[in-house]
XYZ file of C-alpha atoms in Angstrom:
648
model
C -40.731 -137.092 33.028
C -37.074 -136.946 33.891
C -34.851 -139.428 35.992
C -34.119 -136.339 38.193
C -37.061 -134.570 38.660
C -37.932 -135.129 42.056
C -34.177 -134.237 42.850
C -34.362 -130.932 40.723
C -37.053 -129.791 42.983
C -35.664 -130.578 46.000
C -32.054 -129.055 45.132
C -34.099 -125.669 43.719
C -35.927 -125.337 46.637
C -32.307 -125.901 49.064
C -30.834 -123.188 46.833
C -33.205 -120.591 47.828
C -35.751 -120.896 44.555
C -35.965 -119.783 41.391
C -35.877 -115.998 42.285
C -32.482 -116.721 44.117
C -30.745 -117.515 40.636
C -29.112 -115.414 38.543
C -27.312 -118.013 36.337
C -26.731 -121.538 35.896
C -24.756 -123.641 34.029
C -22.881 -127.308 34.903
C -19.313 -128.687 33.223
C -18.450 -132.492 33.370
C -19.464 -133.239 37.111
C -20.626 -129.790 38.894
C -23.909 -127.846 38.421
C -22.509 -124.262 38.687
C -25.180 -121.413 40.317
C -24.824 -117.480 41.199
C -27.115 -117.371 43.545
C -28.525 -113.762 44.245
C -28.253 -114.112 47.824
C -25.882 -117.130 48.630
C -26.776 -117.394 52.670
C -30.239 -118.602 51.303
C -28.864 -121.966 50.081
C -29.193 -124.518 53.083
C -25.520 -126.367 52.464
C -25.980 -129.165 55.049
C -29.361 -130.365 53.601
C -28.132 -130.160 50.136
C -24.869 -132.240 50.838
C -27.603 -134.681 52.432
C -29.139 -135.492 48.996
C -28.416 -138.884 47.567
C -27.680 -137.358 44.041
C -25.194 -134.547 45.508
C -21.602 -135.631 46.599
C -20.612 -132.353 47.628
C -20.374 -128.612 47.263
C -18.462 -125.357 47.774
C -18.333 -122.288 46.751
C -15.482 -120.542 44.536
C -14.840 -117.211 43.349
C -18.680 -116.225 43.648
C -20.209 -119.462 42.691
C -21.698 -122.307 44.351
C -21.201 -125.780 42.756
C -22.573 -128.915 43.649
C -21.239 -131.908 42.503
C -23.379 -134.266 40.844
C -21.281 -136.741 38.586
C -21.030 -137.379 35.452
C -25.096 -137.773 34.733
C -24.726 -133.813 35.710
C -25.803 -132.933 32.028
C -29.295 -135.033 32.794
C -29.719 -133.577 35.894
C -29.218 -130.356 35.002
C -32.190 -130.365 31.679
C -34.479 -131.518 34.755
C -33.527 -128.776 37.094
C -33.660 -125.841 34.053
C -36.717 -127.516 32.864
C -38.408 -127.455 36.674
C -37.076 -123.970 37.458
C -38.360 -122.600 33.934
C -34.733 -120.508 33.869
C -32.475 -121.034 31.102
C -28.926 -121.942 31.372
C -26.432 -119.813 30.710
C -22.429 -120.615 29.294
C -19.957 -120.815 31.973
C -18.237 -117.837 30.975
C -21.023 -116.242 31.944
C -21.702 -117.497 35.035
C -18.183 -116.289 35.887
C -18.810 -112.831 34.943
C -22.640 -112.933 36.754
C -20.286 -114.384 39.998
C -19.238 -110.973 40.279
C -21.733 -109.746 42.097
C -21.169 -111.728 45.078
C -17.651 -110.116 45.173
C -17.222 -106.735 46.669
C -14.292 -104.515 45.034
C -11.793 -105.975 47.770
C -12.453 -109.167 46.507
C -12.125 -108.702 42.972
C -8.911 -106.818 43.410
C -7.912 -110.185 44.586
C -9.264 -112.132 41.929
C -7.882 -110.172 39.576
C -4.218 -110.763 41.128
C -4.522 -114.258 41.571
C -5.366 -114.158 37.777
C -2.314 -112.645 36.746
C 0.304 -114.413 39.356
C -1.294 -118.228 38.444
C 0.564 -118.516 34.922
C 3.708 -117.346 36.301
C 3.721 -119.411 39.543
C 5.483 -122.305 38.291
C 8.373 -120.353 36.522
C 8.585 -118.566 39.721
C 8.908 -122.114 41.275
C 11.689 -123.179 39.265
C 13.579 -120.182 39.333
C 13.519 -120.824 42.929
C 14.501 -124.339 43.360
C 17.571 -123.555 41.102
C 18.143 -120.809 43.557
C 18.454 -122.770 46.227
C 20.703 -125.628 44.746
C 23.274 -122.625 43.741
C 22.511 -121.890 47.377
C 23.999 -125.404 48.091
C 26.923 -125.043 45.768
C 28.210 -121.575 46.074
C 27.022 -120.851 49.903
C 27.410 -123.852 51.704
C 31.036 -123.854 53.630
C 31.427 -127.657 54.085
C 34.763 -128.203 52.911
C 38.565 -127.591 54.247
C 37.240 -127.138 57.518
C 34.462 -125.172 56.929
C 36.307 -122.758 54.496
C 35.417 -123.578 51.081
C 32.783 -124.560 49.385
C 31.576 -127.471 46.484
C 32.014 -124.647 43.814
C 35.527 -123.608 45.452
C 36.820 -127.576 44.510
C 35.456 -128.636 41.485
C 35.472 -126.450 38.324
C 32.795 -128.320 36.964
C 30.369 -127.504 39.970
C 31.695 -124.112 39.447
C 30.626 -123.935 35.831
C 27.461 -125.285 36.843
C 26.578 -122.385 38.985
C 27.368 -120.314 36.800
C 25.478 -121.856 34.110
C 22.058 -121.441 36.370
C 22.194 -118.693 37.196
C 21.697 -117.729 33.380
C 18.180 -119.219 34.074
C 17.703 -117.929 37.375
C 18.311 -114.408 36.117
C 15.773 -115.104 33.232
C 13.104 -115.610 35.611
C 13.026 -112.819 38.827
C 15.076 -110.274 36.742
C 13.252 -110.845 33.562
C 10.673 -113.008 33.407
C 8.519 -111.679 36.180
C 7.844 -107.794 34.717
C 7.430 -109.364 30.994
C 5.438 -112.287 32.537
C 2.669 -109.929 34.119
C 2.756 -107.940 31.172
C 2.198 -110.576 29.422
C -0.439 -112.080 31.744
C -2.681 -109.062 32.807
C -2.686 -108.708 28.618
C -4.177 -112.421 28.314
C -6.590 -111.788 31.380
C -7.905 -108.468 30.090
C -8.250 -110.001 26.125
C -5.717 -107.509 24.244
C -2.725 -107.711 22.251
C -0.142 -110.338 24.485
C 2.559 -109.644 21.977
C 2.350 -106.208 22.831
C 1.957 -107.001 26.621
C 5.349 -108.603 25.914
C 7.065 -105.884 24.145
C 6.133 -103.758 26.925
C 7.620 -105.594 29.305
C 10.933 -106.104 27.488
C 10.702 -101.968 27.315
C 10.746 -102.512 31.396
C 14.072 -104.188 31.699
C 15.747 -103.211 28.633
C 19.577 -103.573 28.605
C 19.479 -99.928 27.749
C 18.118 -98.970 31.437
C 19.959 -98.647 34.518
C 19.851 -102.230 36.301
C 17.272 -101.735 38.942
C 19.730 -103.323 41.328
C 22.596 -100.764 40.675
C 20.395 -97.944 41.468
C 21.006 -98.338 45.059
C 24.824 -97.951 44.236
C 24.815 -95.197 41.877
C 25.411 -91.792 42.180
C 22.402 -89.648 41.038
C 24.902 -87.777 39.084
C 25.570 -91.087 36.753
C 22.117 -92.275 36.517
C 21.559 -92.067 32.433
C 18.506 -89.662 31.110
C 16.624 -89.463 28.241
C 17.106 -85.433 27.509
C 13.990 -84.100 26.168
C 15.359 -80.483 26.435
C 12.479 -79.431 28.420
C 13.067 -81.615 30.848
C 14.897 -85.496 31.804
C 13.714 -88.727 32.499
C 15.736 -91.084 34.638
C 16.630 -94.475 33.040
C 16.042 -97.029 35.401
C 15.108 -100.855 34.299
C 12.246 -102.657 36.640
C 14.084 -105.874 37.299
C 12.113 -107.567 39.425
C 9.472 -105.023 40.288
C 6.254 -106.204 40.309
C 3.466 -103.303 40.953
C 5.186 -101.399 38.405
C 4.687 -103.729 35.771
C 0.991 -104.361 37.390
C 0.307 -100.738 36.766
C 1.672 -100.502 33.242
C 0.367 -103.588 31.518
C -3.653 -102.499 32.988
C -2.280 -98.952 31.242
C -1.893 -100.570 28.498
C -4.957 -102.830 28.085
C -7.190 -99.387 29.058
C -5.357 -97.730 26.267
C -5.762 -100.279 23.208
C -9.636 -100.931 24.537
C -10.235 -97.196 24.227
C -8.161 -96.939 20.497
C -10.376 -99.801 19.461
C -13.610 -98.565 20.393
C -12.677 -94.777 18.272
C -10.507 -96.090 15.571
C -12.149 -97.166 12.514
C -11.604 -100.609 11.646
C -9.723 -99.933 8.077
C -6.728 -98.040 9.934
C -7.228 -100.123 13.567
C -4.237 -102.395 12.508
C -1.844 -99.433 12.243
C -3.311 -97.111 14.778
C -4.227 -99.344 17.688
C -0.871 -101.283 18.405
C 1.118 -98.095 17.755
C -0.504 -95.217 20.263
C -1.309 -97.894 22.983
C 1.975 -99.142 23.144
C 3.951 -96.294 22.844
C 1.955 -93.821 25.035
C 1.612 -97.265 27.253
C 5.380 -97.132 27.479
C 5.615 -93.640 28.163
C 3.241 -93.609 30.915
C 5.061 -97.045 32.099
C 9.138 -94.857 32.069
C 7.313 -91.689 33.226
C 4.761 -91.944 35.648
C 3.536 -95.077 36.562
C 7.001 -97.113 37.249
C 8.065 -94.510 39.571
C 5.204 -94.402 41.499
C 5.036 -98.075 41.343
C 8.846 -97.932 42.553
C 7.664 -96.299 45.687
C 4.454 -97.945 46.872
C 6.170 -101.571 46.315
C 9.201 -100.516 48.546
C 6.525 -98.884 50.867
C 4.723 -102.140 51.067
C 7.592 -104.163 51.427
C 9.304 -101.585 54.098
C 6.340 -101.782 56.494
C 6.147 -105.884 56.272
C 10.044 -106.093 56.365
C 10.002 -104.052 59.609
C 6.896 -106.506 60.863
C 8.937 -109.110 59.999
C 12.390 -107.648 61.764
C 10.722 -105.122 64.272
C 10.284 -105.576 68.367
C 6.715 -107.188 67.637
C 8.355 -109.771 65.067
C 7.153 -112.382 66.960
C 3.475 -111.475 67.575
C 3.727 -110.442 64.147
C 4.627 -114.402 62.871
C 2.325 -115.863 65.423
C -0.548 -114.132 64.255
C 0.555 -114.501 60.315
C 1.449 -118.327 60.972
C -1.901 -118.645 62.340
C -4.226 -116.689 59.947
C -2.536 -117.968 56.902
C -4.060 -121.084 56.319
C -7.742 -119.264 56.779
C -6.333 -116.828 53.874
C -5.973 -119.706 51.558
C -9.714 -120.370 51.982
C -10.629 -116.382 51.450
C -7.831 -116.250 48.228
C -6.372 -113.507 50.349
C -2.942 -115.489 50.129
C -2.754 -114.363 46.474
C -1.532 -110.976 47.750
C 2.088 -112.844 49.418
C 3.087 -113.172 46.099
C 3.211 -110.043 45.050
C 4.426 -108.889 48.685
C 7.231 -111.789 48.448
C 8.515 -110.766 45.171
C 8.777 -107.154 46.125
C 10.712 -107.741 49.410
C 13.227 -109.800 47.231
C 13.637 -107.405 45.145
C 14.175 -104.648 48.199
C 16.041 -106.475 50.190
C 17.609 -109.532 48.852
C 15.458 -111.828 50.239
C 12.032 -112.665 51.574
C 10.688 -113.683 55.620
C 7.115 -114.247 54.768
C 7.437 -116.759 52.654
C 8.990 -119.342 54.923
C 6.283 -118.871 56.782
C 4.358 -119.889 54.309
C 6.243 -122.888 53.936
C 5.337 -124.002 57.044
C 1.886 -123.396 57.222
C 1.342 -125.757 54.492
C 3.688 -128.266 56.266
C 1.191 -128.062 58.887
C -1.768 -128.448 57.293
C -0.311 -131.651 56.058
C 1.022 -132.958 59.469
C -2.563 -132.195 60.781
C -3.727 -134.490 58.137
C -0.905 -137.165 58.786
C -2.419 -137.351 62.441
C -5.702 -138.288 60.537
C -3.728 -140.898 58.927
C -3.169 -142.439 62.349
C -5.927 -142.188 64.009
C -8.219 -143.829 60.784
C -5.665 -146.610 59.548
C -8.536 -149.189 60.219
C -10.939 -146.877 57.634
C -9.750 -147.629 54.255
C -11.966 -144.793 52.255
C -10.884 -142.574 54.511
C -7.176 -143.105 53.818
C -8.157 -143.122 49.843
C -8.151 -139.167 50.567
C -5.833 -138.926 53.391
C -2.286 -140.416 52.067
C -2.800 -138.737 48.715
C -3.837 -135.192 50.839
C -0.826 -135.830 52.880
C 1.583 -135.506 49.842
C 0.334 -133.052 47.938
C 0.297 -131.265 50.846
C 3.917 -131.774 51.718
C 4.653 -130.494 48.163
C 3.108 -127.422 48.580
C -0.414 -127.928 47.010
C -3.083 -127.333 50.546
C -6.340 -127.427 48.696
C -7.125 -131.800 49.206
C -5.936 -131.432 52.570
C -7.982 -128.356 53.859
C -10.786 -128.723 51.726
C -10.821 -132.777 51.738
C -10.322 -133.486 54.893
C -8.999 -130.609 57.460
C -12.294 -128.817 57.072
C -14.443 -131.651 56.763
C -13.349 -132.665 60.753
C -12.951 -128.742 61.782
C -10.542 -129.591 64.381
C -7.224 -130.965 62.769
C -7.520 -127.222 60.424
C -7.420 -125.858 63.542
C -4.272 -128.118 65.077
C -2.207 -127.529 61.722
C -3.188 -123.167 62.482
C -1.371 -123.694 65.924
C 1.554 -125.558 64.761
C 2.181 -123.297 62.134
C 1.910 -120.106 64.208
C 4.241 -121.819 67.014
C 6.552 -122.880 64.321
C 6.469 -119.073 62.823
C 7.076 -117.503 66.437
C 10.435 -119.829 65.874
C 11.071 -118.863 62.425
C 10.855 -114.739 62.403
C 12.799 -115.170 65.683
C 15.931 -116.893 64.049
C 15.416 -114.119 61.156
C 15.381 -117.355 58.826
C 15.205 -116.048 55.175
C 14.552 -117.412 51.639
C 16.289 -116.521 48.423
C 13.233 -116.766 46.489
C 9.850 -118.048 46.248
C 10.130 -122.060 46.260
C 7.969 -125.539 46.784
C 5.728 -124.594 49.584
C 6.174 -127.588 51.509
C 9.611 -130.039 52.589
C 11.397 -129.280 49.558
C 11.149 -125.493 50.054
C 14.737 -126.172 52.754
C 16.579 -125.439 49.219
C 14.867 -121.707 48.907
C 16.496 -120.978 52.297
C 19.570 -118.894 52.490
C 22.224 -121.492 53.374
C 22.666 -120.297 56.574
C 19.298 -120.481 57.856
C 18.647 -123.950 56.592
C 18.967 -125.054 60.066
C 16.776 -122.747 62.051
C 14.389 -123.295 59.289
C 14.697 -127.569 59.392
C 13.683 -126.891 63.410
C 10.572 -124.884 62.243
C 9.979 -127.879 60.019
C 10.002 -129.708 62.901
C 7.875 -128.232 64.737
C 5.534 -127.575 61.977
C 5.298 -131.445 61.596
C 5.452 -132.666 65.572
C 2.679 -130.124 67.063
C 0.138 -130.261 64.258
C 0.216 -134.627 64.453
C -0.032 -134.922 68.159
C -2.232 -132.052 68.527
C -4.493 -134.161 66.194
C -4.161 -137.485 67.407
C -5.338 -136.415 71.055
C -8.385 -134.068 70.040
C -9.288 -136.820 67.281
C -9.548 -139.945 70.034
C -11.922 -138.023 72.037
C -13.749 -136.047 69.460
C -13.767 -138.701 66.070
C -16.708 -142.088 66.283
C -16.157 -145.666 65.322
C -17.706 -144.628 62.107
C -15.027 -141.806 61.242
C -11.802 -144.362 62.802
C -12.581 -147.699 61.228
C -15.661 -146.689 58.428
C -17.955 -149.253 60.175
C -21.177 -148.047 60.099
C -22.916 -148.399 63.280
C -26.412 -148.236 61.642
C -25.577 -151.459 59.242
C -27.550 -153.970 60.207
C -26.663 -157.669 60.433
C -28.585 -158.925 57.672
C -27.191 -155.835 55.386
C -23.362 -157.328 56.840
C -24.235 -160.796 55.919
C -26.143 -159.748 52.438
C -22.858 -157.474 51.939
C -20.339 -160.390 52.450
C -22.697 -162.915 50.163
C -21.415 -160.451 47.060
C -20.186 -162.661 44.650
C -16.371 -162.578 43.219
C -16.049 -161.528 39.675
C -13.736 -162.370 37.574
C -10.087 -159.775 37.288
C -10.633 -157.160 34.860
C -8.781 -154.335 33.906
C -8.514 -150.868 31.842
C -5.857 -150.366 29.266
C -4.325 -146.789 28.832
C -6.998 -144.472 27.693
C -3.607 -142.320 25.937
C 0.268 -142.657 25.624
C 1.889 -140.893 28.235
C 2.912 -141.562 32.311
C 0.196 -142.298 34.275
C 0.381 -139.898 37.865
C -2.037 -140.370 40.773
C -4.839 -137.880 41.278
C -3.072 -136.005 44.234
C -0.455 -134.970 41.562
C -3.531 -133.094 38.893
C -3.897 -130.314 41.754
C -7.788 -129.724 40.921
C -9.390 -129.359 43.714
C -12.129 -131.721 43.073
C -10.752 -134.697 41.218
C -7.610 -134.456 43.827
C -9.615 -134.995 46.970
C -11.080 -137.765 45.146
C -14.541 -136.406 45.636
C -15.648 -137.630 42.066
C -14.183 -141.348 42.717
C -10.759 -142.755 42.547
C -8.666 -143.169 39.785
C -5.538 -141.539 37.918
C -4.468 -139.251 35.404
C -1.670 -139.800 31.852
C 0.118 -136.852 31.505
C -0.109 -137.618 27.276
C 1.910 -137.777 24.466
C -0.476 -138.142 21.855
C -4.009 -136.484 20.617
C -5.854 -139.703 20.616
C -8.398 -141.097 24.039
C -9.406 -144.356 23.857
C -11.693 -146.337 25.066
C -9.905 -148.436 28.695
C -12.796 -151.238 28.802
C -15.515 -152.479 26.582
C -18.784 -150.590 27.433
C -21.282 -147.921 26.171
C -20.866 -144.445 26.112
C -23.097 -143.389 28.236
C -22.310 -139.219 28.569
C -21.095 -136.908 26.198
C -20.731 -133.584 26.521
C -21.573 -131.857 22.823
C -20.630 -128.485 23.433
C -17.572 -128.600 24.989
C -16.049 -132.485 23.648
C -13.766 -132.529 26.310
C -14.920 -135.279 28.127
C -17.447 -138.528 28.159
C -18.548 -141.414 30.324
C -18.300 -144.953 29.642
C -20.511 -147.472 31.464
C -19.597 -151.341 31.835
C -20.903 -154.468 31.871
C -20.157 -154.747 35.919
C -22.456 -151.749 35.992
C -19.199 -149.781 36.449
C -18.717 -146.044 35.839
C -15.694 -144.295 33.814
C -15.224 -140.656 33.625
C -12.870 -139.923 30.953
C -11.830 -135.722 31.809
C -9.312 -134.125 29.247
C -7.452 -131.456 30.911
C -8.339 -128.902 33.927
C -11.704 -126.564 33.551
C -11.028 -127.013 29.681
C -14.852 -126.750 29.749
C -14.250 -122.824 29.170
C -12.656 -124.253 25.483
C -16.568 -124.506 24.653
C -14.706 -127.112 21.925
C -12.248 -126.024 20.611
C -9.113 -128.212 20.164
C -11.602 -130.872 20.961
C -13.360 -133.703 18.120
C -16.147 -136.501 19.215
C -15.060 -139.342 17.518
C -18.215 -141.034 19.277
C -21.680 -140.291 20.555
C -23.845 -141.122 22.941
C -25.471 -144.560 23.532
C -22.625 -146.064 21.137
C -21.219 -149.512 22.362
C -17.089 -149.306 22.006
C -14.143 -152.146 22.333
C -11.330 -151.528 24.871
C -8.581 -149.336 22.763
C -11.113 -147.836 19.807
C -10.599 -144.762 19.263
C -12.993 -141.961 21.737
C -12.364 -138.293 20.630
C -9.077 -136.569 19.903
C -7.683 -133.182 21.537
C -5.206 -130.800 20.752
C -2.656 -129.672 23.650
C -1.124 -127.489 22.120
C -4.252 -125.435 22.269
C -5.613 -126.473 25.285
C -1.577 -125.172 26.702
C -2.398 -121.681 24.912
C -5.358 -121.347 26.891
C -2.966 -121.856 30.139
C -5.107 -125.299 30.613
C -3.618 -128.487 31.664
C -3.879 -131.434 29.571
C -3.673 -134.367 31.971
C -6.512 -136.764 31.284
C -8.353 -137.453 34.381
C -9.715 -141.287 34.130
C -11.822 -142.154 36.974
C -14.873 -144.690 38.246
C -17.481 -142.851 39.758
C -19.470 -145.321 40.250
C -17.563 -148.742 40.817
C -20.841 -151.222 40.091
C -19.833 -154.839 41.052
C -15.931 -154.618 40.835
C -13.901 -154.935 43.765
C -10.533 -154.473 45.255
C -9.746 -151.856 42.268
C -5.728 -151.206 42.147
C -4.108 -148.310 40.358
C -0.674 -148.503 38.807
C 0.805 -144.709 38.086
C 4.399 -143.517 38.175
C 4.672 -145.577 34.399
C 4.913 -144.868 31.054
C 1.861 -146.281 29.304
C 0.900 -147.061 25.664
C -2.777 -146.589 24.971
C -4.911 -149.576 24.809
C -1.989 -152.316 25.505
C -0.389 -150.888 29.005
C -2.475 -151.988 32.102
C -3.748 -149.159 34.401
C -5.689 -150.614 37.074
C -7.226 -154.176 37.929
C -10.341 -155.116 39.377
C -11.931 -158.282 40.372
């Protein structure tokens, strides 16, 4: 009989039953369910179990987070339910069923726009320091600018803006290309080479067409008829709608090609009727339904109503994130750049996220005397100021209800201020403080007001609904239901001896805010940090036995001490879906290990290709006897000599 029998019943029956299943499977922490009908699972009393430390529900699954013993639980629950467990690939594709066509749609466009978000980012941050250079009139009495006195400043704008160009005039056609190629599992390369086809030097510049006189536009002359020339710089459903032309095209040449000619014939007529389609059909029509889009939100964003129209966005936005309806600003941001030089949604944006994070800073305040609750709260606070919501709405905004709701009505207030100034940003930047450099120079104060606002409202709004609504229990994490002789039992604990863990890899050691998963950053799992590493090696931080592995996948394993505490050792983001590969065991289970010997070895450069991180997640779940743990990130470590966190 199983350890977690007893709790494999219970959580099948909370789910809805067997009949409610229509695949399971679990990574590293997180038992992963479809469920057939997902209103049937009873949330509340399943986040009530002792085994479970949480759950939610993402892109049509519902996970519950168990802990590293996940693998055990999970033979009892298969073995109670009499199901069998499925690979998580599949799961994802059986989660489809809980998504209507709407919500695929969106799926399928955050899919393509998250490998190309943090190009986008940078592109944007150099943006806006050229923005500070070139645009800001601070000199000579307001005449002349950084770039105007110093040649070197000078050649340093003009030096960006070689990279700059690369990514919103380039990079973002050949990036979906690329990306909708990966997503749909065809040819990149050729997802690539289509996308070069899209801005080809050859091509009209899309942004000279405006200027041009139809006369001088160059044609391809077919004698029949003439095709305009005109380059997609920039243009994002265009590229959308050739690259899924594409992938259709080489899936349908594969399935009637035989497989002795496939080389020759596949890559040849999907690519070139792919590009045809792409210079003949599709990009026009793509042309016109992005500047249609854009058109109707720019004149939202400009028009009489602009200011109902940002109150309402600056209110609903955060609720978006939670729905993954926000993926579509992307798309919508991009295009209104390209349209009209700029973008007004996405300060907005901005400052929705500031608020979020200000909500969260009132949380600060109000439980400074509750020291687990400011484990997730600081860390939630930063992120959140650098753009990354998910700790702070999931870890703690939602979890009280009320500040989400104080960070919604500082962020509309502050966007009632924002489309009223007309405050614009260059490009898509950091969604949080830093994203003052994405805003056109001359908006930078407007914006900085909005900031303002999108910092004071949330924080106070927070701090007086929290002292009437929050317990003693949620302010100072005294449990009014201890009793004195648990206090006194509780205080008789005696002192161990300082410990430590040694670097589990070479690399810099980050905190967990920094991974941006939204599990291990909310700190859900337990606390800990990550090493952003330089080698291929893990090793082992503390003497101990291995006390979870993870055969299929290698990507992880748990480590149990002496003190009775619990070390998750987590290489890379979801790298579960690697099912192994890149990854080698260089232990197994049960085996007792030395502080610095050798664990299992990885391979980033794979685990990169697969568009994974590689940050190595090291973490106590369960923290036995030791006490006062300390973490020491922002340093460059060496495996098994560097110190990474004390304990007594």
């Amino acid at each position: 009989m199983g350890k977690y029998v007893a709790d494999a019943k219970e959580l099948l029956r909370l789910v809805g039953g067997k009949e409610n299943i229509a695949a399971v499977s679990h990574c590293m922490t997180r038992m992963r369910f479809v469920l057939n009908d997902p209103q049937k699972a009873d949330i509340k009393k399943i986040e009530a179990m002792k085994v479970v430390k949480g759950s939610f529900t993402q892109s049509g699954q519902f996970q519950v987070i168990i802990g590293n013993t996940v693998a055990d639980f999970y033979n009892d629950f298969v073995a109670e339910a009499g199901i069998e467990g499925v690979s998580k690939d599949m799961v994802k594709k059986a989660a489809k069923q809980n998504q209507n066509i709407f919500q695929r749609m969106l799926t399928a466009i955050a899919e393509i726009f998250a490998p190309l978000i943090p190009a986008i980012i940078v592109g944007g941050l150099i943006l806006g320091f050229r923005n500070c250079i070139d645009s800001l009139y601070l000199f000579d009495n307001g005449t002349k600018t950084l770039c105007d006195l110093s040649q070197f400043w000078a050649g340093v704008d003009h030096f960006l803006w070689l990279i700059g160009e690369a990514v919103f005039h380039v990079g973002i056609p050949v990036g979906i290309c690329w990306s909708v190629a990966k997503k749909m599992g065809t040819t990149e390369m050729l997802g690539i080479v289509l996308g070069l086809t899209l801005v080809s030097g050859q091509l009209l510049n899309a942004y000279s067409v405006g200027s041009t006189a139809a006369a001088d536009i160059p044609v391809w002359n077919f004698g029949f008829t003439q095709v305009n020339m005109i380059g997609y710089q920039a243009q994002v459903i265009p590229a959308i709608l050739a690259a899924f032309a594409l992938a259709y095209l080489e899936k349908f040449f594969r399935k009637i090609t035989p497989q002795a000619i496939s080389m020759i014939v596949v890559p040849f007529f999907s690519l070139l009727l792919a590009v045809m389609a792409a210079h003949f059909i599709l990009g026009p029509i793509g042309w016109k339904i992005g500047s249609a889009i854009s058109s109707v939100v720019y004149s939202g964003i400009t028009g009489s109503a602009r200011v109902i129209f940002g109150a309402i966005f600056g209110f609903i936005y955060a609720p978006l994130v939670i729905t993954g309806l926000h993926h579509m600003t992307n798309a919508i941001d991009l295009q209104l750049i390209a349209d009209f030089g700029g973008t007004m949604l996405w300060p907005m944006i901005a400052l929705s996220n500031i608020a979020q994070g200000s909500a969260v800073l009132g949380m600060i305040y109000l439980q400074k005397k509750n020291a687990r609750a400011q484990e997730v709260n600081v860390p939630s606070t930063i992120s959140c100021y650098l753009g990354v919501t998910e700790p702070a709405m999931f870890g703690v905004n939602l979890k009280y209800v009320f500040p989400f709701f104080c960070g919604m009505i500082g962020s509309g207030l502050a966007a009632i201020v924002c489309v009223a100034t007309n405050t614009t940003a260059n490009a898509i930047g950091v969604g949080g403080l830093p994203g003052i450099l994405s805003i056109q120079p001359k908006y930078m104060l407007s914006f900085a007001i909005c900031m303002l606002i999108a910092v004071a409202v949330p924080f106070l709004l927070t701090v007086i609904v929290g002292k009437k609504k929050l317990v003693a229990e949620d302010l100072e994490g005294v449990s009014t239901d201890r009793t004195t002789s648990e206090t006194e039992t509780y205080e008789k604990v005696a002192k161990k001896a300082l410990a430590e863990w040694t670097a589990v890899a070479d690399g810099k050691t980050i905190t967990l805010a920094e991974v941006k998963d939204g599990v291990f950053s909310e700190g859900v799992m337990g606390d800990g940090l990550a090493i952003l590493p330089t080698g291929d090696t893990v090793y082992a931080p503390a003497e101990g036995t291995i006390s979870v592995t993870m055969d299929k996948s290698k990507h992880a394993c748990g480590l149990t001490l002496e003190n009775g505490m619990e070390v998750l050792i987590h290489v890379g983001i979801d790298t579960v879906n690697m099912n192994g590969e890149g990854f080698t065991y260089l232990i197994s289970e049960g085996q007792k290990v030395q502080a610095g010997e050798p664990l299992l070895k990885f391979d980033s450069k794979k685990i990169k290709k697969a568009g994974y991180s590689d940050a190595i997640i090291c973490i106590a779940t369960e923290e036995g006897s030791a006490k006062n743990i300390q973490y020491k990130t922002g340093q460059q470590v060496v495996a098994g000599k560097t110190v990474i966190a004390t304990f007594s």
